[in-house]
Amino acid sequence: MERLGMITIGQAPRTDIAPIIEKFLDGRAELVQVGVLDGMTKEQIEQHLYPESDDYVLTSRLVSNESVVMSREKIKPILQAKINYLEEIGIKQMLLLCTGVFPGLTTSNSYLIEPDRIIPPTVNALVARRRFGVIVPLVEQKYILKPKYSPFGLEPVFAVASPYENDEASFIEAASELKGKVDIILLDCMGYTEKARELLSNAMGLPVLLSNSMMAKLVSEMI
C-alpha cells in the first residue's frame, strides 16, 4: 500500500483532520503523521517558538486539544527536519497540513504538496467576479495573508474565528461581519472542520470552501 505523509505544524496525530483526509483516500494509502511540535510541552513552545514583533504568525493544535501560537521563522527549521525524516523512511508524497506560506522548503526526491501553492489559484478560478470572504484563526492573519491573494487580483474581506477554541459564537460573529459584503467564503486554515463549514453555510446561505477538504480531494487523485 502507498503511504502519504501528513505534516502538521502542531502535534500528531491530528484526530480532528485525519478522518477528512482518510475519507478521500478511501483506503488507497496509509496516512503517516508527524508534527512540528511533537514531544514539546506548551510551556516549551511558548518559551522558544512564540512570535516576535512582525513575525509571520501561525496557530495549531496540540494532542491535548489546546491551541498554540508560533512564529513561522522559528518553526521552519523543525518543519524542514520533519520533511527530511519522512523522506528518509521512504515517503514519496507529503501533504503539509497548513495553508500558510513557507518559502524555501525542499525535498530531495519526494513531492511536497503545499496548500498555499494550490488553494489561492483554485479559489481564484472558483470565485470569478464574486465578492470573496476569508475566515482566519488569528487577528494578525487578516493582514499577513493579504499578499497570498493579491497576485491573483483577489481582495478578500477578512473575519476571524478560531478552529481550536470550540466557540460557535465566534463563527456567528464572523458571519455577521461578512454578511452583505461577500458572496463566497474560504476557511483559510487546515484546522477548520465540516462542522464549521456547515455552521457558516447555514448562517449565511452562501458557499463555504473548506481548505482541508479541497486539499484532500486533490491529493486523493494522486494516489
JSON list of N, CA, C and O in Angstrom, two decimals, residues 6 16-25 95-99 115 118-119 122-123 126 186-195 197-198 208-221:
[
{"chain": "A", "resi": 6, "resn": "MET", "atom": "N", "xyz": [1.77, 13.19, 6.23]},
{"chain": "A", "resi": 6, "resn": "MET", "atom": "CA", "xyz": [0.99, 14.38, 6.59]},
{"chain": "A", "resi": 6, "resn": "MET", "atom": "C", "xyz": [1.70, 15.09, 7.72]},
{"chain": "A", "resi": 6, "resn": "MET", "atom": "O", "xyz": [1.90, 14.53, 8.79]},
{"chain": "A", "resi": 16, "resn": "ASP", "atom": "N", "xyz": [-8.61, 15.30, 14.54]},
{"chain": "A", "resi": 16, "resn": "ASP", "atom": "CA", "xyz": [-9.70, 16.13, 14.00]},
{"chain": "A", "resi": 16, "resn": "ASP", "atom": "C", "xyz": [-9.67, 16.17, 12.48]},
{"chain": "A", "resi": 16, "resn": "ASP", "atom": "O", "xyz": [-10.72, 16.17, 11.82]},
{"chain": "A", "resi": 17, "resn": "ILE", "atom": "N", "xyz": [-8.48, 16.18, 11.89]},
{"chain": "A", "resi": 17, "resn": "ILE", "atom": "CA", "xyz": [-8.34, 16.38, 10.44]},
{"chain": "A", "resi": 17, "resn": "ILE", "atom": "C", "xyz": [-8.06, 15.08, 9.70]},
{"chain": "A", "resi": 17, "resn": "ILE", "atom": "O", "xyz": [-8.48, 14.91, 8.55]},
{"chain": "A", "resi": 18, "resn": "ALA", "atom": "N", "xyz": [-7.36, 14.15, 10.32]},
{"chain": "A", "resi": 18, "resn": "ALA", "atom": "CA", "xyz": [-7.01, 12.90, 9.63]},
{"chain": "A", "resi": 18, "resn": "ALA", "atom": "C", "xyz": [-8.23, 12.19, 9.04]},
{"chain": "A", "resi": 18, "resn": "ALA", "atom": "O", "xyz": [-8.16, 11.70, 7.90]},
{"chain": "A", "resi": 19, "resn": "PRO", "atom": "N", "xyz": [-9.38, 12.13, 9.74]},
{"chain": "A", "resi": 19, "resn": "PRO", "atom": "CA", "xyz": [-10.53, 11.45, 9.14]},
{"chain": "A", "resi": 19, "resn": "PRO", "atom": "C", "xyz": [-11.01, 12.09, 7.84]},
{"chain": "A", "resi": 19, "resn": "PRO", "atom": "O", "xyz": [-11.51, 11.39, 6.95]},
{"chain": "A", "resi": 20, "resn": "ILE", "atom": "N", "xyz": [-10.84, 13.41, 7.71]},
{"chain": "A", "resi": 20, "resn": "ILE", "atom": "CA", "xyz": [-11.24, 14.10, 6.47]},
{"chain": "A", "resi": 20, "resn": "ILE", "atom": "C", "xyz": [-10.33, 13.65, 5.33]},
{"chain": "A", "resi": 20, "resn": "ILE", "atom": "O", "xyz": [-10.80, 13.36, 4.22]},
{"chain": "A", "resi": 21, "resn": "ILE", "atom": "N", "xyz": [-9.04, 13.59, 5.59]},
{"chain": "A", "resi": 21, "resn": "ILE", "atom": "CA", "xyz": [-8.08, 13.16, 4.57]},
{"chain": "A", "resi": 21, "resn": "ILE", "atom": "C", "xyz": [-8.32, 11.69, 4.21]},
{"chain": "A", "resi": 21, "resn": "ILE", "atom": "O", "xyz": [-8.36, 11.31, 3.04]},
{"chain": "A", "resi": 22, "resn": "GLU", "atom": "N", "xyz": [-8.49, 10.86, 5.25]},
{"chain": "A", "resi": 22, "resn": "GLU", "atom": "CA", "xyz": [-8.66, 9.42, 5.02]},
{"chain": "A", "resi": 22, "resn": "GLU", "atom": "C", "xyz": [-9.95, 9.10, 4.29]},
{"chain": "A", "resi": 22, "resn": "GLU", "atom": "O", "xyz": [-10.01, 8.13, 3.52]},
{"chain": "A", "resi": 23, "resn": "LYS", "atom": "N", "xyz": [-10.97, 9.91, 4.48]},
{"chain": "A", "resi": 23, "resn": "LYS", "atom": "CA", "xyz": [-12.23, 9.71, 3.76]},
{"chain": "A", "resi": 23, "resn": "LYS", "atom": "C", "xyz": [-12.01, 9.72, 2.25]},
{"chain": "A", "resi": 23, "resn": "LYS", "atom": "O", "xyz": [-12.53, 8.86, 1.53]},
{"chain": "A", "resi": 24, "resn": "PHE", "atom": "N", "xyz": [-11.20, 10.65, 1.78]},
{"chain": "A", "resi": 24, "resn": "PHE", "atom": "CA", "xyz": [-10.98, 10.77, 0.34]},
{"chain": "A", "resi": 24, "resn": "PHE", "atom": "C", "xyz": [-9.90, 9.81, -0.16]},
{"chain": "A", "resi": 24, "resn": "PHE", "atom": "O", "xyz": [-9.91, 9.42, -1.33]},
{"chain": "A", "resi": 25, "resn": "LEU", "atom": "N", "xyz": [-8.98, 9.41, 0.72]},
{"chain": "A", "resi": 25, "resn": "LEU", "atom": "CA", "xyz": [-8.01, 8.39, 0.33]},
{"chain": "A", "resi": 25, "resn": "LEU", "atom": "C", "xyz": [-8.69, 7.04, 0.13]},
{"chain": "A", "resi": 25, "resn": "LEU", "atom": "O", "xyz": [-8.23, 6.22, -0.67]},
{"chain": "A", "resi": 95, "resn": "LEU", "atom": "N", "xyz": [1.84, 15.82, 2.42]},
{"chain": "A", "resi": 95, "resn": "LEU", "atom": "CA", "xyz": [0.92, 16.95, 2.47]},
{"chain": "A", "resi": 95, "resn": "LEU", "atom": "C", "xyz": [1.25, 17.79, 3.68]},
{"chain": "A", "resi": 95, "resn": "LEU", "atom": "O", "xyz": [1.26, 17.30, 4.81]},
{"chain": "A", "resi": 96, "resn": "LEU", "atom": "N", "xyz": [1.53, 19.06, 3.46]},
{"chain": "A", "resi": 96, "resn": "LEU", "atom": "CA", "xyz": [1.72, 20.00, 4.56]},
{"chain": "A", "resi": 96, "resn": "LEU", "atom": "C", "xyz": [0.35, 20.43, 5.05]},
{"chain": "A", "resi": 96, "resn": "LEU", "atom": "O", "xyz": [-0.45, 20.99, 4.28]},
{"chain": "A", "resi": 97, "resn": "LEU", "atom": "N", "xyz": [0.09, 20.20, 6.32]},
{"chain": "A", "resi": 97, "resn": "LEU", "atom": "CA", "xyz": [-1.24, 20.49, 6.87]},
{"chain": "A", "resi": 97, "resn": "LEU", "atom": "C", "xyz": [-1.27, 21.92, 7.41]},
{"chain": "A", "resi": 97, "resn": "LEU", "atom": "O", "xyz": [-1.50, 22.17, 8.59]},
{"chain": "A", "resi": 98, "resn": "CYS", "atom": "N", "xyz": [-1.01, 22.86, 6.52]},
{"chain": "A", "resi": 98, "resn": "CYS", "atom": "CA", "xyz": [-1.04, 24.28, 6.88]},
{"chain": "A", "resi": 98, "resn": "CYS", "atom": "C", "xyz": [-1.23, 25.09, 5.61]},
{"chain": "A", "resi": 98, "resn": "CYS", "atom": "O", "xyz": [-0.59, 24.78, 4.59]},
{"chain": "A", "resi": 99, "resn": "THR", "atom": "N", "xyz": [-2.08, 26.10, 5.66]},
{"chain": "A", "resi": 99, "resn": "THR", "atom": "CA", "xyz": [-2.29, 26.94, 4.48]},
{"chain": "A", "resi": 99, "resn": "THR", "atom": "C", "xyz": [-1.38, 28.16, 4.47]},
{"chain": "A", "resi": 99, "resn": "THR", "atom": "O", "xyz": [-1.46, 28.98, 3.56]},
{"chain": "A", "resi": 115, "resn": "PRO", "atom": "N", "xyz": [-0.34, 23.58, 0.44]},
{"chain": "A", "resi": 115, "resn": "PRO", "atom": "CA", "xyz": [-1.64, 24.18, 0.15]},
{"chain": "A", "resi": 115, "resn": "PRO", "atom": "C", "xyz": [-1.58, 25.63, -0.32]},
{"chain": "A", "resi": 115, "resn": "PRO", "atom": "O", "xyz": [-2.41, 26.04, -1.14]},
{"chain": "A", "resi": 118, "resn": "ILE", "atom": "N", "xyz": [-1.61, 25.91, -3.98]},
{"chain": "A", "resi": 118, "resn": "ILE", "atom": "CA", "xyz": [-2.75, 25.32, -4.69]},
{"chain": "A", "resi": 118, "resn": "ILE", "atom": "C", "xyz": [-4.06, 26.05, -4.42]},
{"chain": "A", "resi": 118, "resn": "ILE", "atom": "O", "xyz": [-4.84, 26.31, -5.35]},
{"chain": "A", "resi": 119, "resn": "ILE", "atom": "N", "xyz": [-4.30, 26.41, -3.17]},
{"chain": "A", "resi": 119, "resn": "ILE", "atom": "CA", "xyz": [-5.60, 26.98, -2.81]},
{"chain": "A", "resi": 119, "resn": "ILE", "atom": "C", "xyz": [-5.85, 28.36, -3.43]},
{"chain": "A", "resi": 119, "resn": "ILE", "atom": "O", "xyz": [-6.92, 28.58, -4.02]},
{"chain": "A", "resi": 122, "resn": "THR", "atom": "N", "xyz": [-6.76, 28.08, -7.14]},
{"chain": "A", "resi": 122, "resn": "THR", "atom": "CA", "xyz": [-8.01, 27.33, -7.27]},
{"chain": "A", "resi": 122, "resn": "THR", "atom": "C", "xyz": [-9.19, 28.19, -6.87]},
{"chain": "A", "resi": 122, "resn": "THR", "atom": "O", "xyz": [-10.22, 28.23, -7.57]},
{"chain": "A", "resi": 123, "resn": "VAL", "atom": "N", "xyz": [-9.06, 28.88, -5.76]},
{"chain": "A", "resi": 123, "resn": "VAL", "atom": "CA", "xyz": [-10.12, 29.76, -5.29]},
{"chain": "A", "resi": 123, "resn": "VAL", "atom": "C", "xyz": [-10.36, 30.89, -6.28]},
{"chain": "A", "resi": 123, "resn": "VAL", "atom": "O", "xyz": [-11.50, 31.28, -6.54]},
{"chain": "A", "resi": 126, "resn": "LEU", "atom": "N", "xyz": [-12.60, 29.68, -8.86]},
{"chain": "A", "resi": 126, "resn": "LEU", "atom": "CA", "xyz": [-13.95, 29.45, -8.37]},
{"chain": "A", "resi": 126, "resn": "LEU", "atom": "C", "xyz": [-14.70, 30.75, -8.07]},
{"chain": "A", "resi": 126, "resn": "LEU", "atom": "O", "xyz": [-15.91, 30.85, -8.29]},
{"chain": "A", "resi": 186, "resn": "LEU", "atom": "N", "xyz": [-13.97, 31.37, 2.12]},
{"chain": "A", "resi": 186, "resn": "LEU", "atom": "CA", "xyz": [-12.95, 30.34, 2.31]},
{"chain": "A", "resi": 186, "resn": "LEU", "atom": "C", "xyz": [-12.57, 30.29, 3.78]},
{"chain": "A", "resi": 186, "resn": "LEU", "atom": "O", "xyz": [-12.30, 31.32, 4.40]},
{"chain": "A", "resi": 187, "resn": "LEU", "atom": "N", "xyz": [-12.54, 29.08, 4.34]},
{"chain": "A", "resi": 187, "resn": "LEU", "atom": "CA", "xyz": [-11.99, 28.86, 5.67]},
{"chain": "A", "resi": 187, "resn": "LEU", "atom": "C", "xyz": [-10.50, 28.58, 5.50]},
{"chain": "A", "resi": 187, "resn": "LEU", "atom": "O", "xyz": [-10.09, 27.48, 5.11]},
{"chain": "A", "resi": 188, "resn": "ASP", "atom": "N", "xyz": [-9.68, 29.61, 5.76]},
{"chain": "A", "resi": 188, "resn": "ASP", "atom": "CA", "xyz": [-8.26, 29.56, 5.40]},
{"chain": "A", "resi": 188, "resn": "ASP", "atom": "C", "xyz": [-7.39, 29.07, 6.56]},
{"chain": "A", "resi": 188, "resn": "ASP", "atom": "O", "xyz": [-6.56, 29.79, 7.11]},
{"chain": "A", "resi": 189, "resn": "CYS", "atom": "N", "xyz": [-7.59, 27.80, 6.90]},
{"chain": "A", "resi": 189, "resn": "CYS", "atom": "CA", "xyz": [-6.74, 27.09, 7.85]},
{"chain": "A", "resi": 189, "resn": "CYS", "atom": "C", "xyz": [-7.11, 25.63, 7.72]},
{"chain": "A", "resi": 189, "resn": "CYS", "atom": "O", "xyz": [-8.30, 25.30, 7.56]},
{"chain": "A", "resi": 190, "resn": "MET", "atom": "N", "xyz": [-6.12, 24.76, 7.80]},
{"chain": "A", "resi": 190, "resn": "MET", "atom": "CA", "xyz": [-6.40, 23.34, 7.67]},
{"chain": "A", "resi": 190, "resn": "MET", "atom": "C", "xyz": [-7.07, 22.77, 8.92]},
{"chain": "A", "resi": 190, "resn": "MET", "atom": "O", "xyz": [-7.47, 21.61, 8.95]},
{"chain": "A", "resi": 191, "resn": "GLY", "atom": "N", "xyz": [-7.21, 23.58, 9.96]},
{"chain": "A", "resi": 191, "resn": "GLY", "atom": "CA", "xyz": [-7.82, 23.11, 11.20]},
{"chain": "A", "resi": 191, "resn": "GLY", "atom": "C", "xyz": [-9.33, 23.21, 11.24]},
{"chain": "A", "resi": 191, "resn": "GLY", "atom": "O", "xyz": [-9.96, 22.63, 12.13]},
{"chain": "A", "resi": 192, "resn": "TYR", "atom": "N", "xyz": [-9.94, 23.95, 10.31]},
{"chain": "A", "resi": 192, "resn": "TYR", "atom": "CA", "xyz": [-11.40, 24.04, 10.29]},
{"chain": "A", "resi": 192, "resn": "TYR", "atom": "C", "xyz": [-12.00, 22.69, 9.88]},
{"chain": "A", "resi": 192, "resn": "TYR", "atom": "O", "xyz": [-11.42, 21.96, 9.06]},
{"chain": "A", "resi": 193, "resn": "THR", "atom": "N", "xyz": [-13.17, 22.39, 10.40]},
{"chain": "A", "resi": 193, "resn": "THR", "atom": "CA", "xyz": [-13.82, 21.11, 10.12]},
{"chain": "A", "resi": 193, "resn": "THR", "atom": "C", "xyz": [-15.14, 21.32, 9.39]},
{"chain": "A", "resi": 193, "resn": "THR", "atom": "O", "xyz": [-15.60, 22.45, 9.21]},
{"chain": "A", "resi": 194, "resn": "GLU", "atom": "N", "xyz": [-15.74, 20.21, 9.00]},
{"chain": "A", "resi": 194, "resn": "GLU", "atom": "CA", "xyz": [-17.03, 20.26, 8.32]},
{"chain": "A", "resi": 194, "resn": "GLU", "atom": "C", "xyz": [-18.09, 20.92, 9.18]},
{"chain": "A", "resi": 194, "resn": "GLU", "atom": "O", "xyz": [-19.00, 21.59, 8.68]},
{"chain": "A", "resi": 195, "resn": "LYS", "atom": "N", "xyz": [-17.98, 20.75, 10.49]},
{"chain": "A", "resi": 195, "resn": "LYS", "atom": "CA", "xyz": [-18.94, 21.39, 11.41]},
{"chain": "A", "resi": 195, "resn": "LYS", "atom": "C", "xyz": [-18.90, 22.91, 11.25]},
{"chain": "A", "resi": 195, "resn": "LYS", "atom": "O", "xyz": [-19.95, 23.57, 11.21]},
{"chain": "A", "resi": 197, "resn": "ARG", "atom": "N", "xyz": [-17.84, 24.55, 8.60]},
{"chain": "A", "resi": 197, "resn": "ARG", "atom": "CA", "xyz": [-18.35, 24.87, 7.26]},
{"chain": "A", "resi": 197, "resn": "ARG", "atom": "C", "xyz": [-19.88, 24.90, 7.25]},
{"chain": "A", "resi": 197, "resn": "ARG", "atom": "O", "xyz": [-20.49, 25.83, 6.72]},
{"chain": "A", "resi": 198, "resn": "GLU", "atom": "N", "xyz": [-20.49, 23.91, 7.85]},
{"chain": "A", "resi": 198, "resn": "GLU", "atom": "CA", "xyz": [-21.95, 23.83, 7.89]},
{"chain": "A", "resi": 198, "resn": "GLU", "atom": "C", "xyz": [-22.54, 24.98, 8.70]},
{"chain": "A", "resi": 198, "resn": "GLU", "atom": "O", "xyz": [-23.57, 25.55, 8.32]},
{"chain": "A", "resi": 208, "resn": "VAL", "atom": "N", "xyz": [-19.37, 27.87, 1.18]},
{"chain": "A", "resi": 208, "resn": "VAL", "atom": "CA", "xyz": [-18.22, 27.96, 2.10]},
{"chain": "A", "resi": 208, "resn": "VAL", "atom": "C", "xyz": [-17.23, 26.88, 1.71]},
{"chain": "A", "resi": 208, "resn": "VAL", "atom": "O", "xyz": [-17.57, 25.69, 1.70]},
{"chain": "A", "resi": 209, "resn": "LEU", "atom": "N", "xyz": [-16.01, 27.27, 1.41]},
{"chain": "A", "resi": 209, "resn": "LEU", "atom": "CA", "xyz": [-14.96, 26.35, 0.98]},
{"chain": "A", "resi": 209, "resn": "LEU", "atom": "C", "xyz": [-14.10, 25.94, 2.16]},
{"chain": "A", "resi": 209, "resn": "LEU", "atom": "O", "xyz": [-13.61, 26.80, 2.91]},
{"chain": "A", "resi": 210, "resn": "LEU", "atom": "N", "xyz": [-13.91, 24.63, 2.33]},
{"chain": "A", "resi": 210, "resn": "LEU", "atom": "CA", "xyz": [-13.14, 24.08, 3.43]},
{"chain": "A", "resi": 210, "resn": "LEU", "atom": "C", "xyz": [-11.77, 23.67, 2.90]},
{"chain": "A", "resi": 210, "resn": "LEU", "atom": "O", "xyz": [-11.65, 22.77, 2.07]},
{"chain": "A", "resi": 211, "resn": "SER", "atom": "N", "xyz": [-10.71, 24.31, 3.41]},
{"chain": "A", "resi": 211, "resn": "SER", "atom": "CA", "xyz": [-9.36, 24.11, 2.86]},
{"chain": "A", "resi": 211, "resn": "SER", "atom": "C", "xyz": [-8.91, 22.65, 2.91]},
{"chain": "A", "resi": 211, "resn": "SER", "atom": "O", "xyz": [-8.37, 22.12, 1.92]},
{"chain": "A", "resi": 212, "resn": "ASN", "atom": "N", "xyz": [-9.10, 21.99, 4.05]},
{"chain": "A", "resi": 212, "resn": "ASN", "atom": "CA", "xyz": [-8.58, 20.62, 4.14]},
{"chain": "A", "resi": 212, "resn": "ASN", "atom": "C", "xyz": [-9.34, 19.66, 3.25]},
{"chain": "A", "resi": 212, "resn": "ASN", "atom": "O", "xyz": [-8.78, 18.73, 2.69]},
{"chain": "A", "resi": 213, "resn": "SER", "atom": "N", "xyz": [-10.64, 19.90, 3.08]},
{"chain": "A", "resi": 213, "resn": "SER", "atom": "CA", "xyz": [-11.43, 19.05, 2.19]},
{"chain": "A", "resi": 213, "resn": "SER", "atom": "C", "xyz": [-11.00, 19.24, 0.73]},
{"chain": "A", "resi": 213, "resn": "SER", "atom": "O", "xyz": [-10.88, 18.28, -0.02]},
{"chain": "A", "resi": 214, "resn": "MET", "atom": "N", "xyz": [-10.76, 20.49, 0.34]},
{"chain": "A", "resi": 214, "resn": "MET", "atom": "CA", "xyz": [-10.28, 20.77, -1.01]},
{"chain": "A", "resi": 214, "resn": "MET", "atom": "C", "xyz": [-8.97, 20.04, -1.27]},
{"chain": "A", "resi": 214, "resn": "MET", "atom": "O", "xyz": [-8.78, 19.40, -2.32]},
{"chain": "A", "resi": 215, "resn": "MET", "atom": "N", "xyz": [-8.04, 20.14, -0.33]},
{"chain": "A", "resi": 215, "resn": "MET", "atom": "CA", "xyz": [-6.73, 19.52, -0.49]},
{"chain": "A", "resi": 215, "resn": "MET", "atom": "C", "xyz": [-6.85, 17.99, -0.48]},
{"chain": "A", "resi": 215, "resn": "MET", "atom": "O", "xyz": [-6.17, 17.31, -1.25]},
{"chain": "A", "resi": 216, "resn": "ALA", "atom": "N", "xyz": [-7.72, 17.45, 0.36]},
{"chain": "A", "resi": 216, "resn": "ALA", "atom": "CA", "xyz": [-7.89, 16.00, 0.43]},
{"chain": "A", "resi": 216, "resn": "ALA", "atom": "C", "xyz": [-8.39, 15.45, -0.90]},
{"chain": "A", "resi": 216, "resn": "ALA", "atom": "O", "xyz": [-7.91, 14.41, -1.36]},
{"chain": "A", "resi": 217, "resn": "LYS", "atom": "N", "xyz": [-9.32, 16.16, -1.50]},
{"chain": "A", "resi": 217, "resn": "LYS", "atom": "CA", "xyz": [-9.87, 15.71, -2.79]},
{"chain": "A", "resi": 217, "resn": "LYS", "atom": "C", "xyz": [-8.78, 15.71, -3.86]},
{"chain": "A", "resi": 217, "resn": "LYS", "atom": "O", "xyz": [-8.67, 14.76, -4.65]},
{"chain": "A", "resi": 218, "resn": "LEU", "atom": "N", "xyz": [-8.00, 16.76, -3.88]},
{"chain": "A", "resi": 218, "resn": "LEU", "atom": "CA", "xyz": [-6.94, 16.86, -4.90]},
{"chain": "A", "resi": 218, "resn": "LEU", "atom": "C", "xyz": [-5.84, 15.83, -4.67]},
{"chain": "A", "resi": 218, "resn": "LEU", "atom": "O", "xyz": [-5.39, 15.17, -5.61]},
{"chain": "A", "resi": 219, "resn": "VAL", "atom": "N", "xyz": [-5.42, 15.68, -3.41]},
{"chain": "A", "resi": 219, "resn": "VAL", "atom": "CA", "xyz": [-4.34, 14.73, -3.10]},
{"chain": "A", "resi": 219, "resn": "VAL", "atom": "C", "xyz": [-4.77, 13.30, -3.39]},
{"chain": "A", "resi": 219, "resn": "VAL", "atom": "O", "xyz": [-3.98, 12.48, -3.88]},
{"chain": "A", "resi": 220, "resn": "SER", "atom": "N", "xyz": [-6.05, 13.00, -3.10]},
{"chain": "A", "resi": 220, "resn": "SER", "atom": "CA", "xyz": [-6.53, 11.63, -3.33]},
{"chain": "A", "resi": 220, "resn": "SER", "atom": "C", "xyz": [-6.46, 11.23, -4.81]},
{"chain": "A", "resi": 220, "resn": "SER", "atom": "O", "xyz": [-6.33, 10.05, -5.13]},
{"chain": "A", "resi": 221, "resn": "GLU", "atom": "N", "xyz": [-6.50, 12.23, -5.70]},
{"chain": "A", "resi": 221, "resn": "GLU", "atom": "CA", "xyz": [-6.41, 11.94, -7.13]},
{"chain": "A", "resi": 221, "resn": "GLU", "atom": "C", "xyz": [-4.99, 11.53, -7.54]},
{"chain": "A", "resi": 221, "resn": "GLU", "atom": "O", "xyz": [-4.79, 10.99, -8.63]}
]
